[in-house]
Short mmCIF file of C-alpha atoms in Angstrom, two decimals:
data_model
loop_
_atom_site.label_atom_id
_atom_site.label_comp_id
_atom_site.label_asym_id
_atom_site.label_seq_id
_atom_site.Cartn_x
_atom_site.Cartn_y
_atom_site.Cartn_z
CA MET A 1 36.01 -40.55 -83.26
CA PRO A 2 39.03 -38.02 -83.25
CA LYS A 3 40.94 -40.46 -81.10
CA PHE A 4 40.59 -43.57 -80.21
CA ASP A 5 39.65 -44.69 -76.82
CA LEU A 6 37.89 -48.13 -75.82
CA PRO A 7 34.65 -46.91 -73.67
CA SER A 8 33.79 -45.11 -77.11
CA PHE A 9 34.87 -47.86 -79.83
CA LEU A 10 32.55 -50.30 -77.94
CA GLN A 11 29.87 -47.52 -77.23
CA ASN A 12 29.69 -46.45 -81.04
CA ILE A 13 29.91 -49.90 -82.31
CA GLN A 14 26.59 -50.52 -79.73
CA LYS A 15 24.75 -47.45 -80.35
CA TYR A 16 25.04 -47.45 -84.38
CA ARG A 17 24.78 -50.88 -84.97
CA VAL A 18 28.00 -51.68 -86.73
CA THR A 19 28.34 -54.37 -89.16
CA ASN A 20 31.95 -54.31 -90.16
CA THR A 21 34.71 -52.75 -88.51
CA PHE A 22 38.79 -52.30 -89.35
CA ILE A 23 41.25 -52.69 -86.00
CA VAL A 24 44.80 -53.17 -85.35
CA PRO A 25 46.39 -55.72 -83.04
CA PRO A 26 45.90 -53.78 -79.46
CA VAL A 27 42.71 -53.30 -80.37
CA ALA A 28 41.90 -57.17 -81.01
CA LEU A 29 43.67 -58.02 -77.49
CA ALA A 30 40.80 -55.38 -75.84
CA LEU A 31 38.44 -57.04 -77.41
CA ALA A 32 39.29 -60.49 -76.26
CA LYS A 33 40.49 -60.18 -72.90
CA HIS A 34 39.70 -56.54 -71.76
CA PRO A 35 36.67 -56.94 -68.83
CA MET A 36 34.02 -53.80 -70.02
CA VAL A 37 33.84 -55.42 -73.70
CA LEU A 38 31.41 -57.33 -71.70
CA ASP A 39 29.18 -54.78 -70.50
CA TYR A 40 28.29 -53.61 -74.29
CA ASP A 41 25.90 -55.12 -77.13
CA LEU A 42 28.58 -55.79 -79.73
CA THR A 43 25.78 -58.49 -81.41
CA SER A 44 26.05 -56.41 -84.79
CA LEU A 45 29.33 -57.16 -85.53
CA ARG A 46 29.30 -59.82 -88.64
CA HIS A 47 32.95 -58.34 -90.30
CA LEU A 48 36.63 -57.71 -88.08
CA ALA A 49 39.44 -56.82 -90.24
CA CYS A 50 42.76 -56.64 -88.35
CA GLY A 51 46.06 -55.60 -90.18
CA ALA A 52 49.52 -53.79 -89.24
CA ALA A 53 51.37 -56.30 -87.02
CA PRO A 54 50.50 -60.11 -86.94
CA LEU A 55 47.54 -61.29 -84.89
CA PRO A 56 48.02 -64.59 -83.39
CA LYS A 57 45.54 -67.44 -83.68
CA ASP A 58 44.97 -68.02 -80.10
CA LEU A 59 43.75 -64.68 -80.16
CA CYS A 60 41.55 -64.86 -83.08
CA GLN A 61 39.93 -67.97 -81.61
CA ARG A 62 39.56 -66.62 -78.08
CA ILE A 63 37.98 -63.20 -80.30
CA GLU A 64 35.40 -65.52 -82.20
CA GLU A 65 34.54 -67.40 -78.83
CA ARG A 66 33.97 -64.06 -77.11
CA LEU A 67 32.18 -62.29 -79.70
CA GLY A 68 30.92 -64.67 -82.74
CA VAL A 69 32.74 -62.97 -85.13
CA TYR A 70 35.16 -64.22 -87.42
CA CYS A 71 38.34 -61.93 -87.75
CA ARG A 72 40.52 -62.19 -90.98
CA GLN A 73 43.89 -60.62 -91.20
CA GLY A 74 45.78 -58.85 -94.65
CA PHE A 75 49.06 -57.68 -95.29
CA GLY A 76 50.40 -54.89 -97.18
CA MET A 77 53.28 -52.88 -97.52
CA THR A 78 53.57 -49.16 -99.45
CA GLU A 79 56.49 -51.07 -101.57
CA ALA A 80 53.38 -53.33 -102.98
CA SER A 81 51.50 -50.50 -103.25
CA PRO A 82 49.83 -51.91 -101.37
CA LEU A 83 48.17 -54.88 -100.79
CA VAL A 84 50.18 -58.28 -100.71
CA ALA A 85 47.56 -61.26 -99.30
CA CYS A 86 44.06 -61.07 -98.33
CA LEU A 87 41.07 -63.18 -97.51
CA ARG A 88 37.84 -62.61 -99.61
CA PRO A 89 35.37 -60.62 -97.50
CA ASP A 90 33.37 -64.33 -97.53
CA ALA A 91 35.99 -66.07 -97.38
CA ARG A 92 37.72 -68.07 -93.87
CA GLY A 93 41.25 -69.32 -93.87
CA PRO A 94 43.06 -70.74 -91.30
CA ASP A 95 43.01 -68.62 -87.40
CA GLY A 96 46.43 -66.70 -87.74
CA SER A 97 46.89 -66.40 -91.58
CA VAL A 98 46.92 -63.60 -93.87
CA GLY A 99 45.48 -65.06 -96.71
CA PRO A 100 46.66 -66.04 -99.96
CA LEU A 101 48.58 -63.71 -102.22
CA VAL A 102 46.92 -61.22 -104.53
CA ALA A 103 46.77 -61.68 -108.81
CA GLY A 104 49.62 -61.43 -110.16
CA LEU A 105 51.96 -61.25 -107.28
CA LYS A 106 54.77 -63.75 -106.64
CA ALA A 107 56.42 -65.05 -104.17
CA LYS A 108 58.86 -67.38 -102.51
CA ILE A 109 60.53 -67.71 -99.03
CA ILE A 110 64.29 -68.07 -98.07
CA ASP A 111 66.98 -69.00 -95.58
CA PRO A 112 67.88 -64.87 -94.76
CA GLU A 113 71.37 -66.52 -93.80
CA THR A 114 71.77 -69.11 -96.97
CA GLY A 115 69.91 -67.32 -99.38
CA ARG A 116 68.44 -70.86 -99.91
CA GLU A 117 64.82 -71.51 -101.05
CA LEU A 118 62.70 -73.09 -98.81
CA GLY A 119 59.70 -75.17 -98.75
CA VAL A 120 55.67 -75.19 -97.11
CA GLY A 121 55.92 -74.72 -93.45
CA GLN A 122 59.54 -73.49 -93.47
CA ALA A 123 59.94 -70.21 -92.38
CA GLY A 124 62.45 -67.98 -94.01
CA GLU A 125 62.33 -64.30 -95.47
CA TRP A 126 59.45 -63.37 -97.86
CA LEU A 127 60.30 -62.16 -100.96
CA LEU A 128 58.10 -60.76 -103.82
CA LYS A 129 58.31 -60.10 -107.48
CA GLY A 130 54.98 -58.12 -109.79
CA PRO A 131 53.27 -55.90 -111.34
CA ASN A 132 52.42 -54.24 -108.28
CA VAL A 133 56.27 -54.30 -106.47
CA MET A 134 57.50 -51.40 -106.56
CA ARG A 135 61.14 -49.93 -108.83
CA GLY A 136 62.73 -48.14 -106.02
CA TYR A 137 62.66 -45.69 -103.48
CA LEU A 138 62.84 -42.16 -104.80
CA ASN A 139 66.29 -40.57 -104.64
CA ASN A 140 67.43 -43.52 -102.44
CA VAL A 141 69.78 -45.72 -104.99
CA GLU A 142 71.49 -47.22 -102.09
CA ALA A 143 68.29 -48.51 -100.00
CA THR A 144 67.13 -49.57 -103.69
CA LYS A 145 69.56 -51.86 -103.98
CA ILE A 146 69.35 -53.11 -100.55
CA THR A 147 65.43 -54.35 -101.11
CA ILE A 148 65.44 -55.57 -104.46
CA ARG A 149 67.71 -57.38 -106.31
CA GLU A 150 69.69 -57.95 -109.44
CA ASP A 151 67.32 -61.01 -110.64
CA GLY A 152 64.04 -58.26 -109.47
CA TRP A 153 62.93 -59.63 -106.36
CA MET A 154 61.94 -57.30 -103.67
CA HIS A 155 63.45 -58.37 -99.59
CA THR A 156 60.55 -57.48 -97.09
CA GLY A 157 62.45 -58.14 -94.15
CA ASP A 158 59.49 -60.11 -92.74
CA ILE A 159 59.92 -63.56 -91.56
CA VAL A 160 56.74 -65.53 -93.01
CA TYR A 161 55.72 -69.55 -94.45
CA VAL A 162 53.11 -71.46 -96.16
CA ASP A 163 50.73 -73.90 -95.72
CA GLU A 164 50.33 -76.87 -98.41
CA HIS A 165 47.18 -74.32 -99.69
CA GLY A 166 49.16 -71.11 -100.62
CA ASN A 167 47.50 -69.87 -97.11
CA TRP A 168 50.41 -67.28 -95.59
CA PHE A 169 51.18 -66.73 -91.93
CA VAL A 170 53.47 -63.67 -90.75
CA VAL A 171 55.93 -64.69 -87.78
CA ASP A 172 58.12 -61.78 -87.07
CA ARG A 173 60.45 -58.95 -88.53
CA LEU A 174 63.37 -59.81 -89.52
CA LYS A 175 65.34 -57.17 -87.76
CA GLU A 176 63.35 -58.24 -84.87
CA LEU A 177 64.66 -61.83 -84.07
CA ILE A 178 66.55 -62.21 -80.81
CA LYS A 179 69.34 -64.19 -81.81
CA TYR A 180 70.56 -66.46 -78.58
CA LYS A 181 73.30 -68.37 -79.14
CA GLY A 182 73.30 -69.21 -83.01
CA PHE A 183 69.08 -69.81 -82.42
CA GLN A 184 66.92 -67.02 -83.28
CA ILE A 185 63.89 -66.60 -81.56
CA PRO A 186 60.97 -64.04 -83.22
CA ALA A 187 60.08 -62.15 -80.53
CA ALA A 188 56.48 -62.18 -81.59
CA GLU A 189 56.08 -66.13 -81.41
CA LEU A 190 56.95 -65.40 -77.12
CA GLU A 191 54.23 -62.52 -77.03
CA ALA A 192 51.17 -64.44 -78.53
CA LEU A 193 52.08 -66.56 -76.03
CA LEU A 194 52.33 -64.29 -73.21
CA VAL A 195 49.11 -62.64 -73.73
CA THR A 196 46.77 -66.31 -73.73
CA HIS A 197 47.88 -65.97 -69.97
CA SER A 198 44.74 -65.74 -68.15
CA LYS A 199 46.63 -63.23 -65.95
CA VAL A 200 48.08 -61.05 -68.91
CA LEU A 201 46.54 -58.01 -70.23
CA ASP A 202 49.47 -57.79 -72.48
CA ALA A 203 52.79 -58.21 -73.56
CA ALA A 204 56.40 -57.69 -75.95
CA VAL A 205 59.77 -59.44 -75.56
CA ILE A 206 62.97 -57.76 -76.52
CA PRO A 207 66.44 -59.00 -76.58
CA ALA A 208 68.51 -58.45 -73.04
CA TYR A 209 72.38 -58.84 -73.38
CA ASP A 210 73.86 -61.57 -70.93
CA ALA A 211 77.52 -60.38 -70.99
CA SER A 212 78.67 -63.63 -69.27
CA GLN A 213 77.36 -65.67 -71.97
CA ALA A 214 77.92 -62.73 -74.73
CA THR A 215 74.20 -63.67 -76.65
CA GLU A 216 70.94 -62.13 -76.60
CA ILE A 217 68.27 -63.58 -74.21
CA PRO A 218 64.56 -62.98 -73.97
CA ARG A 219 62.83 -60.76 -71.88
CA ALA A 220 59.13 -60.20 -71.29
CA TYR A 221 58.12 -56.96 -70.35
CA VAL A 222 54.13 -58.00 -68.86
CA VAL A 223 51.16 -55.53 -68.48
CA ILE A 224 48.88 -57.49 -65.74
CA GLN A 225 45.10 -57.47 -65.32
CA GLU A 226 43.79 -55.42 -63.02
CA GLY A 227 43.43 -56.10 -59.40
CA VAL A 228 46.15 -59.08 -59.74
CA VAL A 229 48.77 -58.91 -57.37
CA GLN A 230 52.67 -58.09 -58.75
CA ASN A 231 55.08 -60.32 -57.40
CA ASP A 232 58.28 -62.39 -58.10
CA GLU A 233 55.64 -65.68 -57.69
CA LEU A 234 53.82 -64.39 -60.41
CA LYS A 235 56.91 -63.49 -62.54
CA LYS A 236 58.21 -67.32 -62.33
CA GLU A 237 54.25 -68.24 -62.51
CA ILE A 238 54.62 -66.35 -66.24
CA MET A 239 58.13 -67.98 -67.19
CA GLU A 240 57.38 -71.11 -66.26
CA PHE A 241 54.08 -70.89 -68.43
CA LEU A 242 55.92 -69.71 -71.43
CA ALA A 243 58.79 -72.34 -70.80
CA ALA A 244 56.26 -75.24 -71.05
CA ARG A 245 55.37 -73.97 -74.79
CA VAL A 246 58.46 -73.83 -76.20
CA ALA A 247 61.51 -74.98 -77.18
CA PRO A 248 63.79 -74.88 -74.24
CA HIS A 249 66.32 -72.01 -76.24
CA LYS A 250 63.11 -69.53 -76.13
CA LYS A 251 62.57 -69.76 -73.06
CA LEU A 252 61.98 -66.24 -71.01
CA ARG A 253 66.13 -66.16 -69.60
CA GLY A 254 66.00 -62.56 -69.09
CA GLY A 255 63.02 -63.14 -66.53
CA VAL A 256 59.80 -61.13 -66.74
CA VAL A 257 59.24 -56.84 -66.16
CA PHE A 258 55.79 -55.78 -64.99
CA THR A 259 54.67 -52.88 -66.72
CA LYS A 260 51.30 -50.62 -66.72
CA GLU A 261 51.57 -50.41 -70.80
CA ILE A 262 53.32 -51.50 -73.47
CA PRO A 263 54.44 -48.47 -75.75
CA LYS A 264 53.02 -49.12 -79.43
CA SER A 265 53.31 -46.28 -82.58
CA ALA A 266 49.09 -45.47 -83.91
CA SER A 267 49.08 -48.35 -85.98
CA GLY A 268 49.50 -51.09 -83.44
CA LYS A 269 53.35 -51.95 -83.48
CA ILE A 270 55.00 -52.37 -80.72
CA LEU A 271 57.76 -49.61 -80.33
CA ARG A 272 60.30 -52.12 -79.04
CA LYS A 273 63.69 -49.74 -79.81
CA ASP A 274 62.17 -47.79 -77.16
CA ILE A 275 61.35 -50.36 -74.48
CA VAL A 276 64.94 -51.91 -75.36
CA LYS A 277 66.62 -48.26 -75.17
CA ILE A 278 64.66 -48.12 -71.14
CA ASP A 279 66.02 -51.05 -70.47
CA ARG A 280 69.65 -50.77 -71.48
CA ALA A 281 69.76 -47.81 -69.50
CA SER A 282 69.19 -49.29 -66.02
CA ASP A 283 70.70 -52.15 -64.42
CA SER A 284 67.43 -53.23 -63.23
CA PRO A 285 64.59 -52.92 -65.54
CA ALA A 286 62.37 -50.52 -64.68
CA GLU A 287 58.44 -49.79 -65.66
CA VAL A 288 57.96 -48.88 -69.34
CA LYS A 289 55.73 -45.77 -69.55
CA ALA A 290 54.05 -45.69 -73.19
CA HIS A 291 53.49 -42.86 -75.41
CA LEU A 292 52.21 -43.12 -78.98
#
C-alpha cells in the first residue's frame, strides 16, 4: 500500500489472508468502531500489535470483542534504541499495558513537580537507565542536559504507572497535561473515555483558557458517527457521559466542538498543537480541518 486507506487495508487482509499486522491508534479505532469493518472477512488475523501512541484498554477490549484478536502494545523511543517495554508474541498482559521492561533496562517513576520517587499504581514521569539508552543528542549539549541528568537517568517526558506484576501503562505526555486549578488532567485519559460513547467516532481534548478563572480547562473536539444529528443536545449528552466517569475536576468545562476529522501525524499521534492554534484564533471554536 503506497498510502493508507481503510478500504484497501481491509481488502488486503481479506484477499491475502493476513495473520499478523502492525497498526497505529487511528487504525485501531477504526477496527473497533467503523461500520465498514463488518463488511470484510478478517478471520485470518491472529496477532495485532499497536504502537506510536497509547491505546486505551476499552478500545483493546472492543477490538477483541469484534475481531476475536488480542491487540498487543509496546513502547519505544529513539533515545532507547528504541525498545523500552513489550510483550512476547505468545504472552498476554492486562488490557492497556505496554508490557514489562526489556532485559537490562532499569526504570523508576517520579513526581514531576517534587522529584519524589513513586510506587506501584502511582502515575508520574518515567525515568530510564540502561545500556540501550543513548549517551546524548549529537551536537546538542543543552537538550542532552535537560533529558539526561547528572545521576544518569533519562527523563522520557511520559506519564506512566506500573502494576504489581511489572506491567507498564502509558497515561500521557507530561507536556500535554491540562493544568486546571492545581490539578493535572491527562488529555489522553479523557479521549479514551470519549471514544467509548456510541455516537463518537474519534476525539481530541485540548487545554482551553478560561480568563475569568485564570486557568486551563478541558475542551473536546469530537468526530460523530455518520448519520447522527449534531446539535446542542448531543454536546450536552457527551459532556454528561464523561462527567459520570471522571473526577469533578476532569469535566469538560470548555465544552464540546464537533469536527469532521482529528488532525494526526503519519504515526497516529494527535496533532494537538494544530487544534489549539485554531481554537485560540477564534472566540467561537470552529471546525478543525485535518491534514497529515
